[in-house]
Coordinates of C-alpha atoms (C1' of nucleotides) in Angstrom, one line a residue:
Chain A
M295 CA 10.9 -12.0 -6.2
S296 CA 9.3 -8.6 -5.6
R297 CA 6.6 -7.6 -3.2
F298 CA 3.9 -4.7 -3.6
A299 CA 3.8 -4.1 0.8
P300 CA 1.5 -1.5 1.4
S301 CA -0.6 -0.5 4.8
P302 CA -4.5 -1.3 5.3
T303 CA -4.8 2.8 5.6
G304 CA -8.6 1.8 3.2
F305 CA -7.4 3.2 -0.5
V306 CA -5.5 2.6 -2.6
H307 CA -3.5 5.3 -4.2
I308 CA -2.4 4.9 -8.2
G309 CA 1.0 5.4 -7.4
S310 CA 0.3 2.3 -5.4
L311 CA -1.3 0.8 -8.9
M312 CA 1.9 1.7 -10.8
A313 CA 4.1 0.4 -7.9
A314 CA 1.9 -2.8 -7.7
L315 CA 2.1 -2.3 -11.5
V316 CA 6.4 -2.5 -12.2
E317 CA 6.8 -4.9 -8.9
S318 CA 4.7 -7.5 -10.2
K319 CA 6.1 -6.9 -14.5
V320 CA 9.5 -6.5 -12.8
A321 CA 9.2 -9.9 -11.0
H322 CA 7.1 -12.0 -13.7
Q323 CA 9.8 -10.9 -16.5
T324 CA 12.8 -13.0 -14.8
G325 CA 10.7 -15.6 -13.5
G326 CA 9.7 -14.9 -10.2
V327 CA 7.5 -13.8 -8.0
F328 CA 5.0 -11.0 -7.1
F329 CA 3.9 -11.2 -3.6
L330 CA 1.3 -9.3 -1.2
R331 CA 2.3 -7.8 2.0
I332 CA 0.0 -6.3 4.2
E333 CA 2.7 -3.9 6.8
D334 CA -0.5 -3.2 9.8
T335 CA 1.6 -1.8 12.4
D336 CA -0.1 0.8 12.6
K337 CA -2.8 -0.3 14.2
K338 CA -4.4 3.9 15.2
R339 CA -4.7 4.0 11.3
E340 CA -6.1 0.8 10.0
Q341 CA -9.4 0.5 8.6
D342 CA -11.9 -2.0 8.2
G343 CA -12.0 -4.0 5.5
S344 CA -9.4 -2.0 3.9
I345 CA -7.5 -5.6 3.5
E346 CA -10.1 -6.9 1.0
A347 CA -9.8 -3.2 -0.7
I348 CA -6.6 -4.0 -1.4
V349 CA -6.5 -7.2 -3.0
Q350 CA -10.1 -6.3 -5.0
N351 CA -7.8 -3.2 -6.1
L352 CA -4.9 -5.8 -7.5
I353 CA -7.4 -8.4 -9.0
N354 CA -9.1 -5.5 -11.1
F355 CA -6.6 -4.7 -12.7
G356 CA -4.9 -7.7 -13.2
L357 CA -2.7 -8.2 -10.9
T358 CA -3.3 -11.0 -8.7
P359 CA -0.1 -11.3 -6.4
D360 CA 1.3 -14.5 -6.9
E361 CA 1.4 -15.4 -3.6
G362 CA 1.1 -13.6 -0.1
I363 CA -2.1 -12.4 0.4
V364 CA -3.8 -13.5 -2.5
A365 CA -7.7 -13.5 -2.6
I366 CA -9.9 -12.4 0.2
H367 CA -11.9 -15.5 0.8
P368 CA -11.0 -18.5 1.0
E369 CA -7.6 -19.4 1.3
R370 CA -6.8 -15.9 1.5
E371 CA -2.7 -16.8 2.7
V372 CA 0.0 -19.0 -0.2
G373 CA 3.3 -18.9 -0.3
A374 CA 6.1 -20.3 2.0
Y375 CA 6.6 -17.7 4.0
A376 CA 3.7 -16.8 5.8
P377 CA 2.5 -15.2 7.5
Y378 CA 2.3 -12.4 5.2
T379 CA 0.7 -9.8 7.9
Q380 CA 2.9 -8.2 9.8
S381 CA 1.3 -8.0 13.1
E382 CA 1.3 -11.7 13.0
R383 CA 5.0 -11.4 12.4
K384 CA 5.5 -9.5 16.2
T385 CA 7.9 -12.7 17.3
I386 CA 10.5 -12.9 14.4
Y387 CA 11.0 -9.0 14.9
E388 CA 12.0 -9.2 18.1
T389 CA 13.9 -11.9 17.5
F390 CA 16.0 -9.9 15.5
A391 CA 15.7 -7.3 18.1
K392 CA 17.1 -8.4 20.5
F393 CA 20.2 -10.6 18.8
L394 CA 21.1 -6.3 17.4
V395 CA 20.8 -5.6 21.6
A396 CA 23.1 -8.3 22.8
Q397 CA 25.4 -7.1 20.5
G398 CA 24.9 -3.4 21.6
L399 CA 23.7 -2.3 18.2
A400 CA 20.4 -1.0 20.2
Y401 CA 19.4 -0.3 22.9
P402 CA 16.2 -0.1 25.1
C403 CA 14.7 4.0 24.9
F404 CA 12.0 4.5 28.0
A405 CA 12.0 8.2 26.2
T406 CA 8.7 9.4 26.8
E407 CA 6.4 12.2 24.4
S408 CA 7.2 15.2 25.9
E409 CA 10.8 14.4 26.7
L410 CA 11.1 13.6 23.2
T411 CA 9.9 17.0 22.0
E412 CA 11.6 18.3 24.7
I413 CA 14.8 17.6 23.0
R414 CA 13.6 18.9 19.7
K415 CA 12.6 22.3 20.9
R416 CA 16.6 22.7 22.2
Q417 CA 17.8 21.9 18.6
E418 CA 15.1 24.0 17.5
A419 CA 17.0 27.0 19.8
R420 CA 20.5 25.9 19.3
K421 CA 20.2 25.7 15.9
V422 CA 21.5 21.8 15.4
K423 CA 19.7 19.5 13.2
P424 CA 17.1 17.7 15.1
G425 CA 16.4 14.0 16.2
Y426 CA 17.8 11.4 18.9
Y427 CA 21.4 11.2 17.7
G428 CA 24.8 11.7 20.0
E429 CA 24.4 13.7 22.9
Y430 CA 20.8 14.0 22.6
A431 CA 19.9 10.3 22.9
I432 CA 19.6 10.3 26.5
W433 CA 18.9 6.4 26.6
R434 CA 22.1 5.4 24.3
D435 CA 24.6 5.1 27.1
K436 CA 22.2 4.2 30.2
T437 CA 23.2 1.5 32.3
I438 CA 21.9 -1.9 33.0
D439 CA 20.4 -1.3 36.2
E440 CA 18.5 1.9 34.6
V441 CA 17.3 0.2 32.3
K442 CA 16.2 -2.4 35.2
A443 CA 14.6 0.4 37.2
Q444 CA 12.3 1.5 34.1
L445 CA 11.1 -1.8 33.0
A446 CA 10.4 -2.1 37.3
Q447 CA 8.1 0.2 37.0
G448 CA 6.3 -1.3 33.9
K449 CA 7.4 0.7 31.8
A450 CA 7.9 -0.8 28.2
P451 CA 10.1 0.5 25.8
A452 CA 11.0 1.8 22.4
I453 CA 13.9 -0.3 20.9
R454 CA 16.9 1.9 18.6
I455 CA 19.6 1.1 16.9
R456 CA 23.0 3.0 17.3
A457 CA 23.9 4.8 15.1
P458 CA 27.5 5.4 14.5
Y459 CA 27.6 9.4 15.4
P460 CA 29.4 11.5 14.6
N461 CA 31.0 10.0 11.4
P462 CA 28.7 8.1 9.4
K463 CA 30.7 6.3 7.0
V464 CA 29.3 7.9 3.7
V465 CA 26.4 5.6 1.6
R466 CA 27.1 4.6 -1.7
F467 CA 24.3 2.3 -3.8
H468 CA 22.3 1.7 -6.9
D469 CA 19.1 2.0 -7.4
H470 CA 18.5 0.5 -10.0
I471 CA 16.2 3.8 -11.4
K472 CA 18.2 6.8 -10.1
G473 CA 21.6 5.1 -10.7
D474 CA 24.9 5.5 -8.6
L475 CA 23.8 7.5 -5.6
E476 CA 25.8 8.3 -3.1
M477 CA 24.3 10.4 0.8
P478 CA 26.0 10.9 4.4
G479 CA 25.3 8.4 6.1
N480 CA 22.6 7.6 9.3
D481 CA 23.4 8.8 12.6
Q482 CA 20.1 8.8 14.2
D483 CA 19.2 5.8 17.0
M484 CA 16.0 5.5 15.5
V485 CA 13.1 3.3 16.1
L486 CA 13.4 -0.3 15.9
L487 CA 10.7 -1.5 17.5
K488 CA 7.7 0.5 18.9
S489 CA 7.0 0.9 23.1
D490 CA 3.6 0.9 23.0
N491 CA 2.4 -2.4 21.0
A492 CA 6.5 -3.8 20.5
L493 CA 5.2 -3.7 16.6
P494 CA 8.8 -2.6 13.9
T495 CA 8.7 0.6 12.4
Y496 CA 8.8 -0.2 9.0
H497 CA 12.7 0.7 8.2
F498 CA 12.8 -2.7 10.9
A499 CA 10.9 -4.3 9.1
H500 CA 11.5 -4.0 5.2
P501 CA 15.2 -5.6 6.3
V502 CA 13.8 -8.4 8.3
D503 CA 10.6 -9.5 5.5
D504 CA 11.8 -8.7 2.8
T505 CA 15.1 -11.3 3.3
L506 CA 13.2 -14.2 5.0
M507 CA 10.9 -13.4 1.9
R508 CA 13.5 -13.7 0.0
V509 CA 12.5 -10.5 -2.1
N510 CA 16.0 -9.5 -4.0
I511 CA 14.6 -6.1 -5.6
V512 CA 12.7 -3.3 -3.8
I513 CA 11.0 -1.7 -5.8
R514 CA 9.0 1.6 -3.9
G515 CA 8.2 5.2 -4.0
E516 CA 10.4 7.8 -3.9
E517 CA 9.7 8.9 -0.9
W518 CA 11.9 5.8 0.7
L519 CA 15.2 7.0 -1.3
P520 CA 15.9 9.6 2.5
S521 CA 15.5 6.7 4.3
V522 CA 17.7 3.9 1.9
P523 CA 21.6 5.1 4.6
L524 CA 19.5 3.8 7.6
H525 CA 18.1 0.9 6.0
I526 CA 21.4 -0.7 4.9
M527 CA 21.9 0.2 8.1
I528 CA 20.0 -2.6 9.5
F529 CA 21.6 -4.7 6.3
E530 CA 24.9 -4.3 7.8
Y531 CA 24.4 -4.6 11.4
L532 CA 22.4 -8.0 10.9
G533 CA 24.6 -9.2 8.8
L534 CA 22.5 -9.7 5.7
P535 CA 22.7 -9.8 2.2
L536 CA 21.0 -6.3 0.3
P537 CA 18.2 -6.6 -2.2
G538 CA 18.5 -4.0 -5.4
F539 CA 16.5 -1.0 -5.2
A540 CA 14.2 1.0 -7.7
H541 CA 12.7 4.3 -6.4
I542 CA 10.1 5.3 -8.9
A543 CA 9.2 9.4 -8.8
P544 CA 5.7 9.7 -8.0
I545 CA 2.7 10.7 -9.8
A546 CA 1.6 14.7 -9.5
K547 CA -0.3 17.5 -11.2
M548 CA -0.4 21.1 -11.5
D549 CA -1.6 22.8 -8.6
G550 CA -1.7 26.8 -9.9
S551 CA 1.1 27.2 -10.5
S552 CA 3.2 24.9 -8.9
K553 CA 3.1 20.9 -9.3
R554 CA 2.5 18.2 -6.3
K555 CA 2.2 14.8 -5.3
L556 CA -1.5 13.1 -6.4
S557 CA -3.6 13.9 -3.0
K558 CA -5.5 11.8 -1.2
R559 CA -6.9 14.1 0.7
K560 CA -7.5 16.8 -2.6
D561 CA -7.6 14.8 -5.7
P562 CA -10.5 12.0 -6.6
E563 CA -8.6 11.1 -9.3
A564 CA -5.7 9.5 -7.2
A565 CA -7.3 6.8 -5.7
V566 CA -7.4 3.5 -7.6
S567 CA -11.3 3.3 -7.3
Y568 CA -12.1 6.4 -9.0
Y569 CA -11.1 4.8 -12.5
H570 CA -13.2 2.1 -11.8
E571 CA -16.1 4.1 -10.7
A572 CA -15.9 5.7 -14.5
G573 CA -15.6 2.4 -16.2
Y574 CA -12.4 2.8 -17.6
P575 CA -11.0 -0.7 -18.2
R576 CA -8.6 -2.3 -16.4
Q577 CA -6.1 -2.6 -19.7
A578 CA -6.5 1.4 -20.4
V579 CA -5.2 2.3 -17.1
I580 CA -2.5 0.0 -17.6
E581 CA -1.5 0.4 -20.4
Y582 CA -1.6 4.8 -19.1
L583 CA 0.9 3.8 -16.2
L584 CA 3.0 1.4 -18.9
N585 CA 2.9 4.7 -21.3
L586 CA 4.5 7.0 -18.0
A587 CA 6.8 3.9 -17.0
N588 CA 8.3 3.3 -20.0
S589 CA 7.3 5.9 -22.6
D590 CA 8.6 3.6 -25.9
F591 CA 5.3 1.3 -24.6
E592 CA 3.2 3.7 -27.4
D593 CA 5.7 2.8 -30.1
W594 CA 5.7 -1.3 -28.5
R595 CA 1.7 -1.2 -29.1
K596 CA 1.2 0.9 -31.7
A597 CA 4.1 -2.5 -33.4
H598 CA 2.1 -5.0 -31.7
P599 CA -1.8 -4.8 -31.4
G600 CA -4.1 -7.2 -30.1
V601 CA -1.1 -8.4 -28.0
P602 CA -1.6 -8.5 -24.4
H603 CA 0.1 -6.3 -22.2
T604 CA 1.8 -8.4 -20.3
E605 CA 3.9 -9.2 -23.4
F606 CA 5.4 -5.9 -23.2
K607 CA 9.3 -6.0 -21.3
L608 CA 10.1 -2.8 -18.4
K609 CA 13.0 -1.3 -18.5
L610 CA 13.6 -0.4 -14.8
D611 CA 16.6 2.0 -16.5
H612 CA 13.9 3.3 -18.7
M613 CA 12.0 4.7 -16.3
S614 CA 11.8 8.4 -15.8
K615 CA 13.8 9.8 -12.8
S616 CA 11.1 13.4 -12.4
S617 CA 7.4 12.8 -11.6
P618 CA 5.2 13.1 -14.1
L619 CA 1.7 14.7 -14.3
F620 CA -1.2 13.3 -14.5
D621 CA -2.9 13.1 -18.0
L622 CA -6.3 12.9 -17.5
T623 CA -6.3 13.5 -21.5
K624 CA -4.0 10.7 -22.2
L625 CA -5.9 8.7 -20.6
N626 CA -8.8 8.9 -22.0
D627 CA -7.5 8.7 -25.8
I628 CA -5.9 5.4 -24.8
S629 CA -8.8 4.2 -23.1
K630 CA -10.8 5.2 -26.3
E631 CA -8.2 3.4 -28.4
V632 CA -8.4 0.4 -25.9
I633 CA -12.1 0.5 -26.2
A634 CA -11.6 0.4 -30.6
T635 CA -10.4 -3.0 -30.4
Y636 CA -12.8 -4.6 -27.9
S637 CA -15.8 -7.0 -30.0
A638 CA -19.1 -6.3 -29.1
E639 CA -19.1 -9.3 -26.9
Q640 CA -16.0 -7.6 -25.0
V641 CA -17.5 -4.4 -25.2
Y642 CA -21.4 -5.7 -23.7
E643 CA -19.5 -8.8 -21.2
H644 CA -17.0 -5.2 -19.7
G645 CA -19.8 -2.6 -20.1
L646 CA -22.1 -4.4 -18.1
A647 CA -20.2 -5.7 -15.6
W648 CA -19.8 -2.1 -15.0
A649 CA -23.3 -1.1 -15.3
E650 CA -24.4 -4.0 -12.9
Q651 CA -22.4 -2.7 -10.3
F652 CA -22.5 1.4 -11.0
A653 CA -25.6 1.8 -13.4
P654 CA -28.2 -1.1 -12.4
E655 CA -31.1 0.2 -14.5
F656 CA -29.9 0.3 -17.2
A657 CA -27.5 -3.1 -16.5
A658 CA -31.3 -4.6 -16.4
I659 CA -31.3 -3.1 -20.3
L660 CA -28.5 -4.0 -21.5
K661 CA -29.4 -7.7 -20.5
H662 CA -33.0 -7.8 -20.9
D663 CA -32.2 -9.0 -25.0
P664 CA -28.1 -9.4 -24.9
A665 CA -28.4 -10.3 -28.6
Y666 CA -30.1 -6.6 -29.4
S667 CA -27.2 -5.0 -27.3
I668 CA -24.6 -6.9 -28.6
A669 CA -25.7 -5.2 -32.0
I670 CA -26.0 -2.5 -30.9
F671 CA -21.7 -2.3 -30.1
N672 CA -21.5 -3.7 -33.0
I673 CA -22.6 -0.9 -34.9
E674 CA -19.4 0.7 -36.7
R675 CA -17.4 -2.1 -34.7
G676 CA -14.7 -4.1 -36.3
G677 CA -13.7 -3.2 -39.9
D678 CA -10.0 -1.3 -40.6
A679 CA -11.7 2.1 -38.7
P680 CA -13.9 0.6 -35.9
R681 CA -15.7 3.7 -34.1
K682 CA -13.5 5.7 -31.6
D683 CA -16.0 7.1 -29.6
L684 CA -16.7 5.2 -25.8
V685 CA -14.0 6.4 -23.2
K686 CA -15.1 4.8 -20.3
W687 CA -18.0 2.7 -19.6
E688 CA -19.9 5.4 -18.0
D689 CA -20.7 7.2 -21.2
M690 CA -22.1 3.6 -22.4
E691 CA -25.0 5.0 -21.9
A692 CA -25.0 8.5 -22.6
S693 CA -23.1 7.2 -26.3
Y694 CA -26.2 4.2 -27.4
G695 CA -28.4 4.9 -24.5
F696 CA -31.2 5.9 -27.4
L697 CA -31.0 2.9 -29.1
F698 CA -33.2 0.9 -26.6
D699 CA -36.6 1.7 -26.3
Q700 CA -37.2 2.9 -22.4
P701 CA -33.8 5.9 -22.3
F702 CA -34.9 6.8 -26.2
A703 CA -38.6 7.7 -24.8
A704 CA -37.2 9.0 -21.5
G705 CA -34.4 11.3 -24.3
I706 CA -37.5 12.1 -26.3
R707 CA -39.6 13.2 -22.8
Q708 CA -37.0 15.2 -21.5
H709 CA -35.9 17.3 -24.7
G710 CA -38.4 16.9 -26.9
Y711 CA -36.8 16.7 -31.0
T712 CA -34.4 19.7 -32.2
W713 CA -35.1 19.7 -35.5
G714 CA -32.8 23.2 -35.9
K715 CA -32.7 25.5 -39.0
I716 CA -35.8 23.4 -40.9
A717 CA -39.6 24.2 -40.8
P718 CA -41.9 21.8 -38.6
S719 CA -43.7 21.7 -41.8
D720 CA -40.4 20.6 -44.3
V721 CA -39.6 17.9 -41.5
Q722 CA -42.8 16.4 -42.1
M723 CA -42.7 16.1 -45.3
I724 CA -39.2 14.7 -44.8
L725 CA -39.9 12.3 -43.0
T726 CA -43.7 11.5 -44.9
A727 CA -41.7 11.0 -47.2
I728 CA -39.4 8.5 -46.0
A729 CA -41.3 6.4 -43.2
Q730 CA -42.2 4.2 -45.9
S731 CA -39.1 4.3 -48.0
D732 CA -37.2 0.7 -48.2
Y733 CA -34.2 0.6 -46.2
Q734 CA -33.7 -3.1 -47.8
I735 CA -30.9 -2.4 -49.8
S736 CA -27.6 -1.7 -50.1
K737 CA -26.1 1.4 -49.0
D738 CA -24.9 2.8 -52.1
E739 CA -28.7 2.4 -53.2
W740 CA -30.4 3.7 -49.9
L741 CA -27.9 6.7 -50.0
N742 CA -28.7 8.0 -53.2
A743 CA -32.5 7.2 -52.8
M744 CA -32.1 9.6 -50.0
R745 CA -30.3 11.8 -51.7
A746 CA -32.8 11.7 -54.6
H747 CA -35.7 13.1 -52.1
A748 CA -34.4 15.3 -50.4
E749 CA -33.6 17.0 -53.6
G750 CA -37.0 16.6 -54.8
M751 CA -37.6 18.7 -51.8
G752 CA -35.5 21.5 -52.5
F753 CA -32.3 20.4 -50.5
A754 CA -28.5 20.2 -52.2
R755 CA -26.5 16.9 -52.7
D756 CA -23.8 18.1 -51.0
N757 CA -22.0 20.9 -48.7
K758 CA -20.1 22.1 -52.1
T759 CA -23.4 22.6 -54.5
Y760 CA -24.6 24.3 -51.1
K761 CA -22.7 26.7 -50.6
K762 CA -22.0 28.2 -54.0
A763 CA -25.7 28.9 -53.7
P764 CA -27.0 28.9 -50.6
D765 CA -30.0 31.2 -51.2
Q766 CA -31.3 28.8 -54.0
Y767 CA -32.2 26.3 -51.7
K768 CA -33.0 24.8 -47.6
G769 CA -30.5 23.4 -47.3
H770 CA -28.0 20.7 -48.3
F771 CA -28.6 16.2 -47.9
G772 CA -26.2 16.5 -44.4
D773 CA -29.7 18.9 -43.1
F774 CA -31.5 16.6 -44.9
M775 CA -30.6 13.7 -43.1
M776 CA -30.5 15.1 -39.6
V777 CA -34.2 15.2 -39.8
V778 CA -34.2 11.5 -40.6
R779 CA -31.7 11.0 -37.3
V780 CA -33.4 13.1 -34.7
A781 CA -36.7 11.4 -35.9
L782 CA -34.7 8.0 -35.6
T783 CA -33.1 9.0 -32.3
G784 CA -33.6 12.5 -30.4
K785 CA -29.7 13.0 -31.2
T786 CA -28.0 15.2 -33.7
N787 CA -25.2 12.8 -33.6
T788 CA -24.9 9.6 -33.5
P789 CA -23.0 6.2 -35.6
D790 CA -23.8 5.3 -39.3
L791 CA -27.5 5.7 -39.8
Y792 CA -28.1 2.9 -42.8
E793 CA -26.8 0.4 -40.2
I794 CA -29.0 1.8 -36.6
L795 CA -32.2 1.3 -38.8
H796 CA -30.9 -1.7 -39.7
T797 CA -29.9 -2.9 -35.9
I798 CA -32.7 -0.9 -34.8
G799 CA -35.5 -3.4 -37.4
S800 CA -37.6 -1.8 -39.0
E801 CA -40.4 -2.4 -36.1
R802 CA -38.8 0.3 -34.1
V803 CA -37.9 2.1 -37.5
Q804 CA -42.0 2.4 -37.9
A805 CA -43.0 2.9 -33.8
R806 CA -40.1 6.3 -34.5
F807 CA -40.9 8.0 -37.5
A808 CA -44.5 7.8 -36.5
Q809 CA -44.3 9.3 -33.3
A810 CA -41.7 11.5 -34.3
L811 CA -44.6 13.0 -36.9
T812 CA -47.3 12.9 -34.3
A813 CA -44.9 15.3 -32.8
L814 CA -45.4 17.5 -34.8
T815 CA -49.0 17.9 -35.0
Chain B
rG27 C1' 16.4 25.7 6.5
rG28 C1' 19.8 20.5 6.8
rC29 C1' 20.1 16.7 3.3
rC30 C1' 18.7 13.4 -0.7
rC31 C1' 16.6 13.4 -6.4
rC32 C1' 15.3 15.9 -10.6
rA33 C1' 15.7 19.5 -15.4
rU34 C1' 14.1 18.7 -23.7
rC35 C1' 7.6 21.3 -26.9
rG36 C1' 1.2 22.7 -23.0
rU37 C1' 1.8 17.0 -20.9
rC38 C1' 4.4 12.7 -21.5
rU39 C1' 9.2 11.4 -23.8
rA40 C1' 13.0 9.7 -27.5
rG41 C1' 18.2 11.3 -27.4
rA42 C1' 24.8 7.9 -23.7
rG43 C1' 29.8 14.2 -28.0
rG44 C1' 28.8 14.4 -34.7
rC45 C1' 23.4 10.8 -37.0
rC46 C1' 19.5 16.6 -33.9
rC47 C1' 19.0 24.2 -36.9
rA48 C1' 16.4 18.0 -31.7
rG49 C1' 12.1 12.5 -33.0
rG50 C1' 7.2 10.1 -31.8
rA51 C1' 2.5 10.5 -28.7
rC52 C1' -1.0 13.6 -26.8
rA53 C1' -3.5 18.4 -26.6
rA54 C1' -4.6 22.3 -29.9
rG55 C1' -4.4 24.6 -35.3
rA56 C1' -5.9 24.7 -40.6
rC57 C1' -7.2 21.9 -44.6
rC58 C1' -8.9 16.9 -46.7
rC59 C1' -12.4 13.0 -46.8
rU60 C1' -17.7 13.2 -45.3
rU61 C1' -25.8 11.5 -44.1
rU62 C1' -23.9 13.9 -38.2
rC63 C1' -20.7 12.7 -34.5
rA64 C1' -16.3 10.1 -33.8
rA65 C1' -12.7 8.2 -36.7
rG66 C1' -9.3 8.6 -40.8
rG67 C1' -5.5 11.1 -43.6
rU68 C1' -2.3 15.8 -45.5
rU69 C1' -0.1 19.3 -42.5
rU70 C1' 1.2 24.0 -39.0
rA71 C1' 2.9 25.8 -34.5
rG72 C1' 5.2 24.6 -30.5
rA73 C1' 11.5 22.7 -26.0
rC74 C1' 17.6 21.6 -25.0
rG75 C1' 16.0 26.4 -17.9
rC76 C1' 20.5 30.5 -17.0
rG77 C1' 25.6 31.1 -17.1
rG78 C1' 30.1 29.6 -17.4
rG79 C1' 34.5 25.6 -19.2
rU80 C1' 35.9 20.7 -21.7
rU81 C1' 36.1 19.2 -26.7
rC82 C1' 37.6 20.3 -33.9
rG83 C1' 31.9 19.5 -32.9
rA84 C1' 27.4 19.7 -26.6
rA85 C1' 20.6 18.7 -25.3
rU86 C1' 24.3 15.3 -23.9
rC87 C1' 30.8 15.4 -20.1
rC88 C1' 32.0 18.8 -15.5
rC89 C1' 31.4 23.0 -12.3
rG90 C1' 28.5 27.1 -10.3
rC91 C1' 23.3 29.6 -10.4
rU92 C1' 18.2 29.5 -10.9
rG93 C1' 13.9 27.0 -10.7
rG94 C1' 10.9 22.4 -9.1
rG95 C1' 10.2 18.2 -6.4
rG96 C1' 10.8 14.4 -2.0
rU97 C1' 12.3 14.1 2.7
rC98 C1' 14.1 15.4 8.4
rA99 C1' 8.3 10.1 13.4
rC100 C1' 7.6 5.4 18.3
rC101 C1' 3.2 6.9 9.3
rA102 C1' 4.2 3.9 6.1

RNA sequence: GGCCCCAUCGUCUAGAGGCCCAGGACAAGACCCUUUCAAGGUUUAGACGCGGGUUCGAAUCCCGCUGGGGUCACCA
């Protein structure tokens, strides 16, 4: 049983997606349940619509939770341990807090914000460690009457834990990623329940909820590592069994000469939505993340082509202890490989889904004649050497748009034809000769026919021949074919010409040759 | 600054005392193939942060240093 427990701040970080991925995998490969719990105890930071965004992102990346908040609507909540939204669990936390107060393990604190900053200043002046502890914990040993007096004035207390001071015992625990760890025990009287709304802090909600919801492994970001002693203390005060822990190193990037955690403010690629918008197939993002999590994933992928990544067994103890640098180039490579495994139908389906959301005009073109679109995506696809030129759906129009009439026409209007070093008169000669030629023959026959044309017009039959005596030729066969390519596509780099010819059909072929010819005169 | 974590090619990493003058992938270079491009094939360059131990033997174990990161809230 594992959980993904984000707070609804309107932003899903790529590191969170990594955590959710690891959580879901670990739960599923041990026959457990992966659920989503919303940690909305800080009402100030909450953003409208962010719960929907979280669920949607999880669904987009194929990490739909089994329980908890599982869908946007209509039936949002599933599972036996509801509610899965912390603000709806208030009485539960209060009950646990009362239990602690009754035992003298927690106490009400009426310290104001200004008193707290005052304490901090004093600690700074004395050069002692900051915080609410020992002699600085001004409400630690107040009498019941003093508490009642505040209450009578209508003041609401925060509930703080009574930490052992000055000699907390050393905490030893095992982390499934980091290994055996030893840290000084907590001696700070941390807040359990907040004064303004009596909602719990993360530190308190985590032991309570994860126990009640039967979480047996807590997988979360490494930023929580320093507060593990506090958490363990709360579990012990409450008399609850400890879950397992696994702390994931954050994903970082280079900023000048220093490394830092991917930042929500500075780095667009920190947002999970970035990948969705750019049109990276979800499988590519997930496989990239899997590769960061367990680097032997790529060996597994090579050995098991076509097998869904859900079959891959993730090993927590193989995860890196240090922060990896995010590498967009590597993601692109993986994405290219992923798309290369897709059938033409799949490319059409995924590409269209992306375009409908982010490029509606191109979507309309794709949908106009689905069979034609699929035929286009079928060029150089399948077989042992599938074409690997598409990284993400965002690039689809640039790479394949010219095979559709409207984008082709628009491209010519914008850039015209780029004949390069071939003289216009030669271009005309080539096109005139080629325009009527038959291509309803095998590829080899067609290429031979083209080569014959090329040689007849003074082009070298191949690059090698040309290089031996460049002065004797107008160019080599490649130069000749480039003229055909540009006339047909308006571009200098395209997939295989023979396949293009057959895919776009003789009507378009004729029209395009004719258009190029008129453009010359 | 205190506490904690971490440290192998540019990047992600393999490596659990001899299998390692350190292996793979991405990126870079070269060559081959080739109707352009993208691929594909072959190939080159590229790392154990430093200093001490332990040991017949250390990338691997221990100590110190250095460097990087995280965290020190009534945010999560």
